[in-house]
Short mmCIF file of C-alpha atoms and ligand atoms in Angstrom, two decimals:
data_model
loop_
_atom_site.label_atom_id
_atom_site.label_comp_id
_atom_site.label_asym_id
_atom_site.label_seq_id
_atom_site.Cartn_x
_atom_site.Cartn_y
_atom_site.Cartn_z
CA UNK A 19 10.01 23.78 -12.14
CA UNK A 20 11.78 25.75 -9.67
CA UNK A 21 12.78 24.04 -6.49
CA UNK A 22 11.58 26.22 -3.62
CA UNK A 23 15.01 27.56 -1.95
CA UNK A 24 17.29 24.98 -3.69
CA UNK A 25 18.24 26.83 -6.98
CA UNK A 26 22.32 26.84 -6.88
CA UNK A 27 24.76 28.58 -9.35
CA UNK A 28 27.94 26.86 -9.08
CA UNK A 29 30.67 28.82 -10.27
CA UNK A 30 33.76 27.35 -11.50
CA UNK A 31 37.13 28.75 -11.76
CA UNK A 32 40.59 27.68 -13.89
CA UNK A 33 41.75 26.05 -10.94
CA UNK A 34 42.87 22.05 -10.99
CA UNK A 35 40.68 21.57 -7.99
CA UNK A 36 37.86 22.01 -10.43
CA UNK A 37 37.15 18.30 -11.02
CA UNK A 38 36.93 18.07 -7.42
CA UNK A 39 33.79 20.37 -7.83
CA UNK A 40 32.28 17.28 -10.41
CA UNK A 41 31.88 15.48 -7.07
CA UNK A 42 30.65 18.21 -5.18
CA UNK A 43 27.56 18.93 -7.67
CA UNK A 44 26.90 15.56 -7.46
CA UNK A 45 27.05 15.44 -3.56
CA UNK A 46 25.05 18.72 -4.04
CA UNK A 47 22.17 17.36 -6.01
CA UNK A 48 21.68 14.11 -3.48
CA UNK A 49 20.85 16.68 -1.10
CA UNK A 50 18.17 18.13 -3.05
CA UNK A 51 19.84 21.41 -4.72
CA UNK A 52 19.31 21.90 -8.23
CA UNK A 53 22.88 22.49 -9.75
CA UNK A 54 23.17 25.31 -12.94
CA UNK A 55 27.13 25.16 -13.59
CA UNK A 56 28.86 28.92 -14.79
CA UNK A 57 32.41 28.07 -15.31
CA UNK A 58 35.26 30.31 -16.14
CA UNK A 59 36.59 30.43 -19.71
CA UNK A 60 40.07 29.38 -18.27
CA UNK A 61 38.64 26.51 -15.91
CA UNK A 62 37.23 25.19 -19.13
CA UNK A 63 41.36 23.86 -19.70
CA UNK A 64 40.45 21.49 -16.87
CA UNK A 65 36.67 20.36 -17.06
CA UNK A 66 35.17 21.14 -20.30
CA UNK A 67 31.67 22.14 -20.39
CA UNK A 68 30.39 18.92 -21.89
CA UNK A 69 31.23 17.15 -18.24
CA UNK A 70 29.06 19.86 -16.50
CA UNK A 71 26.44 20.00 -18.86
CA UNK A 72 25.95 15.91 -18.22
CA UNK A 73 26.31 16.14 -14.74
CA UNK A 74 23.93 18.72 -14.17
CA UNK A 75 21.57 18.11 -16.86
CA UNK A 76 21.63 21.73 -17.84
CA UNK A 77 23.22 23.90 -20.80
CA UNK A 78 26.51 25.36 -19.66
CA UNK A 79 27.84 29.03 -20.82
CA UNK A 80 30.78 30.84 -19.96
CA UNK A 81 30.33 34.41 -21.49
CA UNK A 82 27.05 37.19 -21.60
CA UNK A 83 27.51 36.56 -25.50
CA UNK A 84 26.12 33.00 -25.35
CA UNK A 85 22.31 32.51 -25.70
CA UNK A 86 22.52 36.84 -25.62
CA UNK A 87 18.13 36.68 -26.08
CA UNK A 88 18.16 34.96 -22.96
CA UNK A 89 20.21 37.76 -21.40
CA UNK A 90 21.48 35.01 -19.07
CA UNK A 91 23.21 36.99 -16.51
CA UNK A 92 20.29 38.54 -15.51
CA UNK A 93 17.91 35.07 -16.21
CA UNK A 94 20.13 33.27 -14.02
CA UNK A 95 20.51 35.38 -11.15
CA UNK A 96 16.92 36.07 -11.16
CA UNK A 97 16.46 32.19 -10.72
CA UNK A 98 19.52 31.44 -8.37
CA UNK A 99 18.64 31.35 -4.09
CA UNK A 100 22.45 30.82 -3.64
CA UNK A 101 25.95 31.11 -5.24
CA UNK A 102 28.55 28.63 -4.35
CA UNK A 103 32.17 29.37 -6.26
CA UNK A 104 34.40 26.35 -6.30
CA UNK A 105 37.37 26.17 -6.80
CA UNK A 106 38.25 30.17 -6.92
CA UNK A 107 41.21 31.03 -7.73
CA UNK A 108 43.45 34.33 -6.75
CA UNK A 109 43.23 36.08 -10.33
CA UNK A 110 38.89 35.18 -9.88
CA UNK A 111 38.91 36.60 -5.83
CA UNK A 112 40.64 39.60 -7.79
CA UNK A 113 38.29 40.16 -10.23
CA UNK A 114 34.94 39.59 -7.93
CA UNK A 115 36.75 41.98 -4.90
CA UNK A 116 37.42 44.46 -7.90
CA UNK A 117 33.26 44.22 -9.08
CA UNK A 118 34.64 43.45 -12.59
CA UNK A 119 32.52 41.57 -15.00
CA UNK A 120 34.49 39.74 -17.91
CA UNK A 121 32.33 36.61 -17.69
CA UNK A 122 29.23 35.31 -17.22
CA UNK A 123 30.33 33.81 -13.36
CA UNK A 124 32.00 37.65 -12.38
CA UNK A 125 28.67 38.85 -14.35
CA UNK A 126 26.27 36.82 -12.24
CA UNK A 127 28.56 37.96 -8.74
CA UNK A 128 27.27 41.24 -9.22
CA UNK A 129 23.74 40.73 -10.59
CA UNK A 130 22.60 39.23 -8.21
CA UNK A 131 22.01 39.56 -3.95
CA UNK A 132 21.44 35.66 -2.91
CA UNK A 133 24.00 34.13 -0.23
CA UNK A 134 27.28 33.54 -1.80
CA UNK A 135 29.88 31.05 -1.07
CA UNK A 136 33.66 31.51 -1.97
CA UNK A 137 36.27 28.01 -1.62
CA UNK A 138 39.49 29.31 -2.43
CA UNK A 139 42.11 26.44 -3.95
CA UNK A 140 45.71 28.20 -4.94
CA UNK A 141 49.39 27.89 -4.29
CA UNK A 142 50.20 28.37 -0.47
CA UNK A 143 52.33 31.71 -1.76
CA UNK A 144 49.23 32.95 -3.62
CA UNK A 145 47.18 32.32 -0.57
CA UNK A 146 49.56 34.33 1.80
CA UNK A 147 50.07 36.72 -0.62
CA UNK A 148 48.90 40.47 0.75
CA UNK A 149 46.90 41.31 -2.63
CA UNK A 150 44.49 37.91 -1.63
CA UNK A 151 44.87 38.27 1.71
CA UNK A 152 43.01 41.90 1.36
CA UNK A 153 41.10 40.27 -1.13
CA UNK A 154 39.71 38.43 0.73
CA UNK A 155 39.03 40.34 3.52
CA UNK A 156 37.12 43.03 1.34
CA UNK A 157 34.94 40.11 0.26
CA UNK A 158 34.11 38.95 3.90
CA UNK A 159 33.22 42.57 4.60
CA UNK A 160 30.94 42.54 1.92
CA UNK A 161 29.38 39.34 3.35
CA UNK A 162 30.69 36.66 1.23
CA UNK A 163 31.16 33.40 3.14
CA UNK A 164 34.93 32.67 1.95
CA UNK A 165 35.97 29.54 3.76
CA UNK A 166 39.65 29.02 4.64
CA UNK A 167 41.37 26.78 2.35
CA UNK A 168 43.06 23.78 4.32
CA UNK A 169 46.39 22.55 4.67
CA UNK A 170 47.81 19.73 2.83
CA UNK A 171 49.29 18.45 0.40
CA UNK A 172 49.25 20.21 -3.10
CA UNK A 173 49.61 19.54 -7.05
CA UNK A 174 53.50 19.06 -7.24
CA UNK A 175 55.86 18.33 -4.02
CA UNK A 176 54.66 21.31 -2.11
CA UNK A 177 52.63 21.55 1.19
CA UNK A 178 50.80 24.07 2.85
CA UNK A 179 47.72 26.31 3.12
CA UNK A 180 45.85 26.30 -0.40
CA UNK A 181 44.28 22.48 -0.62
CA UNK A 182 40.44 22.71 -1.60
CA UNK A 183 38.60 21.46 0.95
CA UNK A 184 37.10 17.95 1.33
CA UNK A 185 33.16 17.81 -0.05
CA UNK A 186 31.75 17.02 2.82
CA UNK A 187 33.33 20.43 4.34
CA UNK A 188 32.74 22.23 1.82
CA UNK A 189 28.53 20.77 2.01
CA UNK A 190 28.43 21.39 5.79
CA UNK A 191 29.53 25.15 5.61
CA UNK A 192 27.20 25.80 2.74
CA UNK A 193 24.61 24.46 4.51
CA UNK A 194 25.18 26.38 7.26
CA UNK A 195 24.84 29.46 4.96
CA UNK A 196 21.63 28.01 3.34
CA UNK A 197 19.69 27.47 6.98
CA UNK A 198 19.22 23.71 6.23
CA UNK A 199 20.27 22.12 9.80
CA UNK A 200 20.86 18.26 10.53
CA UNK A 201 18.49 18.23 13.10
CA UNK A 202 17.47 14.57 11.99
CA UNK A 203 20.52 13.52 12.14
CA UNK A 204 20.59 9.66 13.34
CA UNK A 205 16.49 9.56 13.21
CA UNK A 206 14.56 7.03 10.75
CA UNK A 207 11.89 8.54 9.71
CA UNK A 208 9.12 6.12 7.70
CA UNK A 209 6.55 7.85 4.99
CA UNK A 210 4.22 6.26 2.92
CA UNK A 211 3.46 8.44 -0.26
CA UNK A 212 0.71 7.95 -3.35
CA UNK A 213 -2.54 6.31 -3.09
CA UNK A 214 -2.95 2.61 -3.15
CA UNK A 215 -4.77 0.93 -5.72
CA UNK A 216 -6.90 -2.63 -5.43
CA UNK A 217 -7.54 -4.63 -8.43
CA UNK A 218 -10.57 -5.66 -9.91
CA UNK A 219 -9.66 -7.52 -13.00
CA UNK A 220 -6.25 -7.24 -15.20
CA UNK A 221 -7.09 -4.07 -16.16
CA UNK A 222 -8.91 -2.43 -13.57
CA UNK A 223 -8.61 -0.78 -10.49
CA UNK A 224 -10.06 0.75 -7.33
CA UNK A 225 -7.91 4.19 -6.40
CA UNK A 226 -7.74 7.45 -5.48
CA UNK A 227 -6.91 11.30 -6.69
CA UNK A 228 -3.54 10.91 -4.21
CA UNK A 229 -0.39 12.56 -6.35
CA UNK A 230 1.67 11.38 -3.73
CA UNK A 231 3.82 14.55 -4.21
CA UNK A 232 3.36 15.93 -0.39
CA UNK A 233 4.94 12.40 0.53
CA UNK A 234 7.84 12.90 -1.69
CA UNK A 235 7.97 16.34 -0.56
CA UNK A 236 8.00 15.02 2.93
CA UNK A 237 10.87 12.28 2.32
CA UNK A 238 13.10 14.99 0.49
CA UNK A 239 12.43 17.37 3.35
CA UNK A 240 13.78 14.65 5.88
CA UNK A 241 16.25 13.67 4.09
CA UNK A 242 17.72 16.80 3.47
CA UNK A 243 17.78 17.38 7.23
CA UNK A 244 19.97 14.41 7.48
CA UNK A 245 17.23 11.29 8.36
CA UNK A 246 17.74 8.37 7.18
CA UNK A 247 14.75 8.44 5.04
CA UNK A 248 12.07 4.52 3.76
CA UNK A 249 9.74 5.91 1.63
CA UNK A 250 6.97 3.35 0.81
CA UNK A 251 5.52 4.53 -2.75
CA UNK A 252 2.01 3.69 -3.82
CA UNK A 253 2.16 4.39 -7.12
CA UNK A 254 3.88 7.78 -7.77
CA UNK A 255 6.90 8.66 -9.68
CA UNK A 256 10.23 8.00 -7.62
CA UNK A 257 13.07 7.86 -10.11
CA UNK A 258 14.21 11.77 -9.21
CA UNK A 259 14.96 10.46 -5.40
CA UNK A 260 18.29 10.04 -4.50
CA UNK A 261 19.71 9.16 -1.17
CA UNK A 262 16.36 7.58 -0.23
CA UNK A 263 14.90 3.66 0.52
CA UNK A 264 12.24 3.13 -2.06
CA UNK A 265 9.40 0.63 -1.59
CA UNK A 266 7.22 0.43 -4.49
CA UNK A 267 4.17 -0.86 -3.76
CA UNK A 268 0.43 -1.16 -5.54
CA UNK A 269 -2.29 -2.27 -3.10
CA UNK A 270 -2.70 -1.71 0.81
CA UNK A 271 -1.93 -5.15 1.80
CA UNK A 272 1.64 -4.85 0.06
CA UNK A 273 2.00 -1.78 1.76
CA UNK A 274 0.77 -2.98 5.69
CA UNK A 275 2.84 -5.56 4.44
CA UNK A 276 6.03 -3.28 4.33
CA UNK A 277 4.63 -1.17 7.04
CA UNK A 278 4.54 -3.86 9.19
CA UNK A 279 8.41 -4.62 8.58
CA UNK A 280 9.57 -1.21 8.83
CA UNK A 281 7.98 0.03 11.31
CA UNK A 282 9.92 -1.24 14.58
CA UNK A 283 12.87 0.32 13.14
CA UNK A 284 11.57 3.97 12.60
CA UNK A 285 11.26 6.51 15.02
CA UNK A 286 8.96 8.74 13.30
CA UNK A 287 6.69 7.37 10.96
CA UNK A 288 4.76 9.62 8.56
CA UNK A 289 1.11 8.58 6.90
CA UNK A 290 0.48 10.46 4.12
CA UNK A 291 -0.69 8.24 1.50
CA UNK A 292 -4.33 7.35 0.15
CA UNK A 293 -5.51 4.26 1.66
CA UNK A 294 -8.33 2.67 -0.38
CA UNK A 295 -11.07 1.94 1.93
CA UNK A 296 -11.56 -1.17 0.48
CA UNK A 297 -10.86 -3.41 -2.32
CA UNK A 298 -13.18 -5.58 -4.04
CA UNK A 299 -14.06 -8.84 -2.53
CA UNK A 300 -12.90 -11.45 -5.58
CA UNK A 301 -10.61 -10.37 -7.99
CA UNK A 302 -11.29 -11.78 -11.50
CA UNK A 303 -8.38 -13.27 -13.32
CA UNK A 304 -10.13 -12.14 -16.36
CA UNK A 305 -10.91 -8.81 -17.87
CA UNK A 306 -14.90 -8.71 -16.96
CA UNK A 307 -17.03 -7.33 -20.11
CA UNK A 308 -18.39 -4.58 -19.53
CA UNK A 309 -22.27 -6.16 -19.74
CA UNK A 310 -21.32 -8.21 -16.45
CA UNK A 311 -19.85 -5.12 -14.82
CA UNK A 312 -22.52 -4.25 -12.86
CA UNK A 313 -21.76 -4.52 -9.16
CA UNK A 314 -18.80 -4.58 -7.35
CA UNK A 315 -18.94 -6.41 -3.97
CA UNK A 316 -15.79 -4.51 -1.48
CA UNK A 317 -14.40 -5.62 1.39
CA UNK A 318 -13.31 -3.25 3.94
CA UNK A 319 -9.35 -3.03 3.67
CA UNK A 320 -7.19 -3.02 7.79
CA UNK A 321 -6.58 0.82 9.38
CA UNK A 322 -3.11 0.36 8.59
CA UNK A 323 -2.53 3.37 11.27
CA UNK A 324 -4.67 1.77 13.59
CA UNK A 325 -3.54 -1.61 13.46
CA UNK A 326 0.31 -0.24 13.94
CA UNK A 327 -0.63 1.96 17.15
CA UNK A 328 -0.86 -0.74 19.74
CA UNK A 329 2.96 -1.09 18.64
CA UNK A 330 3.51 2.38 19.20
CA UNK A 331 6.01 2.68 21.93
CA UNK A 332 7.91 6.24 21.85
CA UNK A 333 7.50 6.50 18.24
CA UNK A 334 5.79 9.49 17.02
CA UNK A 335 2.58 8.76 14.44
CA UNK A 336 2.15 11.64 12.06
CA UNK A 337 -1.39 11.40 9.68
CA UNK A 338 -3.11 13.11 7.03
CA UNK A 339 -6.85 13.22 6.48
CA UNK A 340 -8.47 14.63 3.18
CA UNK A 341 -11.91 15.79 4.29
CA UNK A 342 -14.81 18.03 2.48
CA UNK A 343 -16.65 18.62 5.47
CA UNK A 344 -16.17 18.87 9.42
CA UNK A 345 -12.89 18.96 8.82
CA UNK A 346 -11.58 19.90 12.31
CA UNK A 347 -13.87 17.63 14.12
CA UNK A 348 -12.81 15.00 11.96
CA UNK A 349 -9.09 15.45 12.37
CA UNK A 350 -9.20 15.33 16.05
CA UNK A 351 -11.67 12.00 16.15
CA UNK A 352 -9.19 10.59 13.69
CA UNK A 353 -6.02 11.90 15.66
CA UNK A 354 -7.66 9.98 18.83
CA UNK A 355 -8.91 6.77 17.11
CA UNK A 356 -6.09 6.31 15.37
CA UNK A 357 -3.64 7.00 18.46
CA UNK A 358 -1.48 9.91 16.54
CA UNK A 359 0.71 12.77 17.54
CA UNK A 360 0.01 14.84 14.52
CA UNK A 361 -2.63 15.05 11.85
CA UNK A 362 -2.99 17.50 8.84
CA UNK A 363 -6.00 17.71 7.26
CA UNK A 364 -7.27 19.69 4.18
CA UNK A 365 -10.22 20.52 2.51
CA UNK A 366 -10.63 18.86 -0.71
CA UNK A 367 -14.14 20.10 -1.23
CA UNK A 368 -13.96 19.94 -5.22
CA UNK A 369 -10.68 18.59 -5.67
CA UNK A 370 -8.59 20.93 -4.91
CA UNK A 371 -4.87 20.00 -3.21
CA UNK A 372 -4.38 16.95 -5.49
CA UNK A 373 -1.58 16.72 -7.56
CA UNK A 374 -0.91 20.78 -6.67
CA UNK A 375 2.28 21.83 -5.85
CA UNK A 376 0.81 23.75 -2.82
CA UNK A 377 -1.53 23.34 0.35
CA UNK A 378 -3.52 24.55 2.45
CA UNK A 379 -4.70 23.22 5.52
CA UNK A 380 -4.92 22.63 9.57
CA UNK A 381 -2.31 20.97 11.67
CA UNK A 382 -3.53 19.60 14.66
CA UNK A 383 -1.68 18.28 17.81
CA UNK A 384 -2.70 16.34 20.50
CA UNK A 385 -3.14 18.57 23.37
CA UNK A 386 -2.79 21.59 21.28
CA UNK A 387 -4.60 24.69 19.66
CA UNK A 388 -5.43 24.41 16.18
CA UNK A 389 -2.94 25.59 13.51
CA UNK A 390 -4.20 27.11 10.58
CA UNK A 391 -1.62 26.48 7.53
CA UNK A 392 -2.03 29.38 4.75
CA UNK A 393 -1.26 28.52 1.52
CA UNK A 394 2.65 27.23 1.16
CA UNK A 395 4.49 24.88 -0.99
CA UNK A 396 3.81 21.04 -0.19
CA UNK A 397 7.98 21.66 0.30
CA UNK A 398 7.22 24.26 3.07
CA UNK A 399 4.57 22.03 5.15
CA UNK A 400 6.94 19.07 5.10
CA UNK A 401 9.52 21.00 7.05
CA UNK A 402 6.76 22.85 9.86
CA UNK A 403 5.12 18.51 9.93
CA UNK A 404 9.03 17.50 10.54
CA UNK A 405 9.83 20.13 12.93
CA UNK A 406 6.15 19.25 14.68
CA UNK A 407 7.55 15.66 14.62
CA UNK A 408 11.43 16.22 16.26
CA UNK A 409 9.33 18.28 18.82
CA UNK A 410 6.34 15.61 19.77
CA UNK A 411 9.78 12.86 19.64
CA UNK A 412 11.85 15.73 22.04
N1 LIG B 1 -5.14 5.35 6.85
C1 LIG B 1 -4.66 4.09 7.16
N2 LIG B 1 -5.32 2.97 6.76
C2 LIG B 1 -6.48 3.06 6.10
C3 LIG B 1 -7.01 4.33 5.80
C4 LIG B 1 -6.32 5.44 6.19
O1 LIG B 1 -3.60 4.01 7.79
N3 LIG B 1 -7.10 1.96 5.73
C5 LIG B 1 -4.39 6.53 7.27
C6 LIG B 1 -4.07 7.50 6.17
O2 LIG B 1 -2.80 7.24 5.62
C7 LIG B 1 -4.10 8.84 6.87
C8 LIG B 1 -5.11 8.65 7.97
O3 LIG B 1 -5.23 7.25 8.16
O4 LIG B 1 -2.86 9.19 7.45
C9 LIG B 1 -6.46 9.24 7.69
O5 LIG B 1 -6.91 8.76 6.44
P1 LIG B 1 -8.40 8.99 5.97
O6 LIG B 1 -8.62 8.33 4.66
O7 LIG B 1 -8.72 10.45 6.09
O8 LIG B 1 -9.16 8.23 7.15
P2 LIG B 1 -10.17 7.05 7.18
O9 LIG B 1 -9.95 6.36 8.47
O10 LIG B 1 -10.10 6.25 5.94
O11 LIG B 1 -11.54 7.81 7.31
P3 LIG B 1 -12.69 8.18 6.26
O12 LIG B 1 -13.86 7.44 6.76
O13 LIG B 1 -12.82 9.66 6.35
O14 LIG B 1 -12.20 7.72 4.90
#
């Protein structure tokens, strides 16, 4: 699957700064971007393409003659929303100022028209040298971001201007080129994801059609914006999530459990998981046969929103209501009962939005005109809830 806006080519060239760039894919992937590596043949002499193809999970090739039916310069670029080259060297600024195409990386440069990112690592005398230097500048006029390499110590005794930069430098000006802003920075932002399930034997249970993929959609989103991100999990897949606090839970009571200890230290806390309604009265320690399955007697489970309003202070309560009927109405009755900031609501008349990888839908705000939500990616809505969210928090 294609990660909306996250596809990166990172391009490596025969630089020794190139195992550096093994820490910046990984650094790169705990933000969310999906990494496809394009060495250089000659950076292969420092980090062979067995080390990238582990580390990003994804086949590695260095020339237009590998996996030719693919025609990969073309696939690639086709699939890429950015191009990050790190470490480049002064022969590869050469070759990319000069449009030639001897590789797959010099190739991909000029098949494709996505943001790209140049972090030069050389010699200080290569650096300063008036063939880079214009280089360079004919690549800035052409709109490449080149960043300035710092100044430092190098391989060998010398010192000067030609040190690649340090990852998180490198992460904050790519950023900068890719849009994605901090802005939740220092916030801890709370989301419940999934749909909870409530026992009614060993090997039986009560649930509900929740994915829980707008939650995880949500926590990435957040998290990529620089929250520090709790997801509690009711039963959905979580392995994928890195740089997040994952609490797996099962029924509702484990998770107004965890709710309940979370929530004083969030500032923003995000409802979008299933609650069952209710959960059946007496839970057999048996498996019941299926001739005494009959009836179920339910007891109606807490409004885990409701119950955590009265503790509400300055924190802003973002819900979600599934509804196949009335649906505005209902949104704003449940936006006022339930004493949110924020509720999205859908129409799942006929099942439609579960498990999807899109939406469609109405946000409504307290004191605010009705927004209708086209269809977008479940990625998409997480960032217009989270920007809905900063706004209602100020
Ligand atoms: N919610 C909750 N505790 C519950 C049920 C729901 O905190 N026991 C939260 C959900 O996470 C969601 C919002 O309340 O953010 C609305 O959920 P929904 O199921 O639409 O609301 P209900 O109050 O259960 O209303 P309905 O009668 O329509 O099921």
């Amino acid at each position: 699957m294609k990660l909306q806006g996250r596809e990166v080519i990172l391009g490596v060239g025969g630089g020794i700064a190139a195992y550096k760039s093994c820490d910046l894919l990984r650094r790169l992937q705990d933000r969310g971007y999906a990494i496809t590596v394009v060495p250089t043949p000659s950076s292969l002499n420092f980090v062979g393409s067995a080390t990238w193809e582990a580390l990003s999970g994804r086949p590695v090739t260095t020339q237009v003659w590998e996996s030719v039916h693919t025609v990969p310069h073309i696939s690639l670029a086709e699939r890429a929303d950015f191009l990050l080259i790190a470490p480049a060297t002064a022969d590869l600024i050469a070759r990319i100022a000069m449009g030639r195409a001897d590789d797959l990386l010099t190739n991909l440069v000029l098949a494709s028209d996505v943001p790209k990112m140049i972090v030069p690592a050389m010699h200080p005398s290569m650096w300063l040298d008036p063939a880079t230097v214009a280089n360079v500048q004919t690549l800035r006029s052409r709109g490449f971001v080149v960043l300035d390499p710092e100044v430092g110590r190098l391989t060998g005794k010398d010192v000067g201007a030609g040190r690649f930069p340090e990852t998180a430098t490198i992460i904050a000006n790519f950023e900068e080129m890719t849009g994605q802003s901090q802005d939740l920075a220092g916030v801890n932002v709370l989301i419940t994801a999934g749909g909870t399930r409530e026992p009614i034997d060993p090997v039986r249970f009560i649930g509900n059609r929740s994915s829980g993929k707008q939650g995880i959609a949500l926590a990435i989103a957040a998290r990529n914006r620089g929250a520090k991100v709790t997801l509690i999990a009711a039963n959905c897949e979580t392995s994928q999530l890195r740089g997040i606090d994952v609490i797996q839970v099962e029924t509702t009571a484990q998770m107004q459990l965890h709710l309940g200890e979370q929530f004083d230290h969030c500032n923003i806390l995000i409802m979008s998981a299933a609650v069952a309604d209710a959960r059946p009265t007496h839970v057999s320690d048996g498996k019941i046969k299926k001739m005494a399955l009959t009836t179920i007697e339910l007891t109606t489970n807490p409004d885990l929103l409701s119950e955590l309003a009265s503790r509400k202070g300055n924190r802003v309560l973002v819900g979600f209501a599934a509804e196949t009927s009335d649906h505005l109405k209902e949104a704003r009755r449940k936006l006022d009962s339930k004493g949110l900031d924020v509720i999205y609501v859908n129409d799942v008349s006929g099942g439609a939005i579960f498990g999807q990888d899109t939406t469609m839908g109405t946000i409504v705000v307290r004191n605010e005109a009705d927004i209708a939500v086209k269809e977008v990616s479940k990625d998409a809505l997480s960032n217009t809830l989270l920007d809905h969210a900063i706004r209602q928090l100020g």
